[in-house]
Amino acid sequence: MNYHSHSDPKITASFGDALLASLAPDGGLWMPDEINSFSPQETAKLGAMSFGDCAAELARHFVDDRFSNEDLKAICRDAYSFPVPLVTLDGEKLDSATPEIARDYILELFHGPTLAFKDFAARFMGRAASHIMSKTADKRTILVATSGDTGGAIGDAFLGQDGINVFILFPKGGVSKIQEQQLCTMGKAGSNVKAISIDGTFDDCQQLVKDAFANQDMTERYSLMSANSINVGRVIPQSFYYFWTSLQLKAAHPGVPIVYSIPSGNLGNLTGGLIAKKMGAPIERFVIGNNTNDPFVDYLGTGEYTPRPSVPTLSNAMDIGRPNNFPRILDLYDNDYNSVSEVCWGASFSDEETERHMRRIFSASGYVMCPHTAVGHLAMEAFSEDVDLDFVKVVVGTAHPAKFADSVERIIREDVPLPKPLEKAMRKKKRFHIMSPSLQALDAYLAIHAE
Ligand SMILES: *Cc1c(COP(=O)(O)O)cnc(C)c1O
């Protein structure tokens, strides 16, 4: 199974090489040459497995011969050591004891160590990269720009791994207090994961990482690798939970169409969902929720794609004006707007609407949503009003509300208890470096710390 550059299909690489190279030599995004489509018999078998074992079976079709079936099983069982629950707003869980409890679910993807869905991709990617590198004496430097959650997930997944130094670039004042605490307390002094507070916006951080990659001298000197969703190793694992959970839902609701709503920014999560659908996951459509940074929702409505500078919002992990994975989505649908808009439906919401919705849901049911999840929930409501369809609703819960306790507590006027991993991080001393958004400054810092 090979990968090709989305901008030049003649440029190809194996999975492992695409993972370590991050981008194709022409600057294109790596895409799988083919996506295996499973038969209904095969999907039924996969749905009956545990999530980790199902993920390993799916991964088999995306990797190269450096991974045996046993390797993949070990990687996925180890990476996915936490639950992937489908819950109702009343707190009921879908499982074999409660078939068909409702037609309205939150898929809580925030029970991993850093309490956001990015753990799913980061933990697979980290283990896959170290599996490949354990066979060589290579070193790698990971640069990761984060608007909050990616940095934590990548830092956690790569912490303590030999041969890999991780530098997390976050916008100063642009992440929640708790996210910043999490980013800046990983490992001890001198550990392989370092946080850098950039005096600028998330777009500045992302641009800095892109500039470093575009600089051949820096790329070679530091063996740079990206862990942002430009890396195909981040996107593939995000198909696993769509595939597996849609099969759990199909078993509980036979014959009823299933629709997922995804609060989106860089569109990596959506790309994972679209790949799952191509593999045969029984998913009817995807609803996309944007905050006011909504170039993709605009595209779905008009066919025109206009990237623009991002503006800060309450749902900061989605403050993206130029979504990285937009070209991947076009590539999956042969650059055909009609095919994309048949599968995807979108709506965007202001912070005021999001806040009101979080309050309304909390007072109606007691369920506390993070602001991102609330945007997805609003989009699902808007979609239900727009279509005449009887369907199973699944809103993707992307982060634990406690990660955004500073805003969530203000909005719902209630304390949000911190889960254990966050409580631990809150007690640690922060370590970080402050830097202007300049490539020279980054180069000088890496020259000292990337060894
Ligand atoms: C990263 C993130 C998103 C956006 O996901 P994309 O894959 O960038 O579209 C949404 N919500 C939360 C909490 C996130 O961390």
Short mmCIF file of N, CA and C and ligand atoms in Angstrom, two decimals, residues 115-118 147-150 179 229 234 238 262-270 317-318 320 325 370 372-373 397-400 403-404, ligand 1:
data_model
loop_
_atom_site.label_atom_id
_atom_site.label_comp_id
_atom_site.label_asym_id
_atom_site.label_seq_id
_atom_site.Cartn_x
_atom_site.Cartn_y
_atom_site.Cartn_z
N LEU A 115 -7.45 14.11 27.41
CA LEU A 115 -8.86 14.51 27.46
C LEU A 115 -9.35 15.23 26.21
N ALA A 116 -8.76 14.93 25.05
CA ALA A 116 -9.31 15.44 23.79
C ALA A 116 -9.14 14.34 22.73
N PHE A 117 -9.93 14.42 21.64
CA PHE A 117 -9.93 13.33 20.66
C PHE A 117 -8.57 13.15 20.01
N LYS A 118 -7.70 14.15 20.12
CA LYS A 118 -6.41 14.05 19.44
C LYS A 118 -5.54 12.93 20.00
N SER A 147 -3.28 24.90 18.80
CA SER A 147 -4.22 25.89 19.30
C SER A 147 -4.77 25.38 20.63
N GLY A 148 -4.15 24.35 21.15
CA GLY A 148 -4.54 23.90 22.49
C GLY A 148 -4.41 22.41 22.73
N ASP A 149 -5.07 21.60 21.92
CA ASP A 149 -5.17 20.18 22.25
C ASP A 149 -4.11 19.30 21.58
N THR A 150 -3.70 19.67 20.36
CA THR A 150 -2.73 18.83 19.64
C THR A 150 -1.43 18.72 20.42
N GLN A 179 -5.23 24.18 29.42
CA GLN A 179 -4.42 23.65 28.32
C GLN A 179 -2.97 24.09 28.47
N SER A 229 -1.85 17.86 11.58
CA SER A 229 -2.65 16.97 10.73
C SER A 229 -2.27 17.08 9.25
N ARG A 234 -1.45 11.24 11.24
CA ARG A 234 -2.40 11.81 12.18
C ARG A 234 -3.84 11.55 11.71
N GLN A 238 -7.79 8.54 12.76
CA GLN A 238 -9.07 9.18 13.08
C GLN A 238 -10.23 8.54 12.32
N ILE A 262 -19.55 16.91 13.35
CA ILE A 262 -18.16 17.09 13.79
C ILE A 262 -17.83 18.57 13.93
N PRO A 263 -17.52 19.00 15.15
CA PRO A 263 -17.02 20.37 15.30
C PRO A 263 -15.62 20.45 14.68
N SER A 264 -15.45 21.35 13.71
CA SER A 264 -14.25 21.25 12.86
C SER A 264 -13.43 22.53 12.79
N GLY A 265 -12.12 22.31 12.58
CA GLY A 265 -11.18 23.41 12.38
C GLY A 265 -10.29 23.11 11.19
N ASN A 266 -9.26 22.29 11.41
CA ASN A 266 -8.35 21.90 10.33
C ASN A 266 -8.90 20.77 9.47
N LEU A 267 -10.06 20.24 9.82
CA LEU A 267 -10.77 19.22 9.05
C LEU A 267 -10.09 17.85 9.06
N GLY A 268 -9.16 17.63 10.00
CA GLY A 268 -8.52 16.32 10.10
C GLY A 268 -9.52 15.27 10.59
N ASN A 269 -10.33 15.65 11.56
CA ASN A 269 -11.31 14.73 12.12
C ASN A 269 -12.32 14.33 11.04
N LEU A 270 -12.79 15.32 10.28
CA LEU A 270 -13.71 15.03 9.18
C LEU A 270 -13.05 14.13 8.14
N ALA A 317 -9.79 25.72 19.66
CA ALA A 317 -9.12 24.68 18.87
C ALA A 317 -9.64 24.65 17.44
N MET A 318 -10.67 25.45 17.17
CA MET A 318 -11.23 25.50 15.81
C MET A 318 -11.03 26.88 15.18
N ILE A 320 -9.36 28.34 12.91
CA ILE A 320 -8.52 28.03 11.77
C ILE A 320 -9.11 28.71 10.54
N ASN A 325 -6.52 20.35 5.93
CA ASN A 325 -6.94 19.12 5.24
C ASN A 325 -7.97 19.35 4.14
N CYS A 370 -18.10 20.91 26.25
CA CYS A 370 -17.06 21.90 25.98
C CYS A 370 -17.57 22.77 24.82
N HIS A 372 -16.48 23.42 21.92
CA HIS A 372 -16.35 22.82 20.58
C HIS A 372 -17.49 21.85 20.33
N THR A 373 -17.69 20.95 21.31
CA THR A 373 -18.77 19.97 21.21
C THR A 373 -20.11 20.69 21.04
N GLY A 397 -18.03 14.44 20.54
CA GLY A 397 -17.54 15.22 21.68
C GLY A 397 -16.02 15.25 21.60
N THR A 398 -15.45 16.42 21.28
CA THR A 398 -14.01 16.44 20.97
C THR A 398 -13.12 16.68 22.18
N ALA A 399 -13.65 17.33 23.23
CA ALA A 399 -12.82 17.54 24.41
C ALA A 399 -13.66 17.49 25.68
N HIS A 400 -13.02 17.15 26.76
CA HIS A 400 -13.66 17.16 28.08
C HIS A 400 -13.92 18.61 28.49
N LYS A 403 -11.33 20.83 30.37
CA LYS A 403 -10.16 21.42 29.69
C LYS A 403 -10.39 22.90 29.45
N PHE A 404 -11.66 23.28 29.42
CA PHE A 404 -12.01 24.68 29.17
C PHE A 404 -12.77 25.25 30.37
C1 LIG B 1 -8.53 19.93 17.22
C2 LIG B 1 -9.89 20.12 17.79
C3 LIG B 1 -11.01 20.34 16.98
C4 LIG B 1 -10.90 20.47 15.47
O1 LIG B 1 -10.52 19.28 14.84
P1 LIG B 1 -9.95 19.31 13.33
O2 LIG B 1 -9.51 17.94 13.06
O3 LIG B 1 -8.82 20.31 13.35
O4 LIG B 1 -11.07 19.77 12.46
C5 LIG B 1 -12.27 20.43 17.56
N1 LIG B 1 -12.41 20.37 18.90
C6 LIG B 1 -11.36 20.18 19.73
C7 LIG B 1 -11.60 20.13 21.19
C8 LIG B 1 -10.07 20.06 19.20
O5 LIG B 1 -9.03 19.86 20.02
#
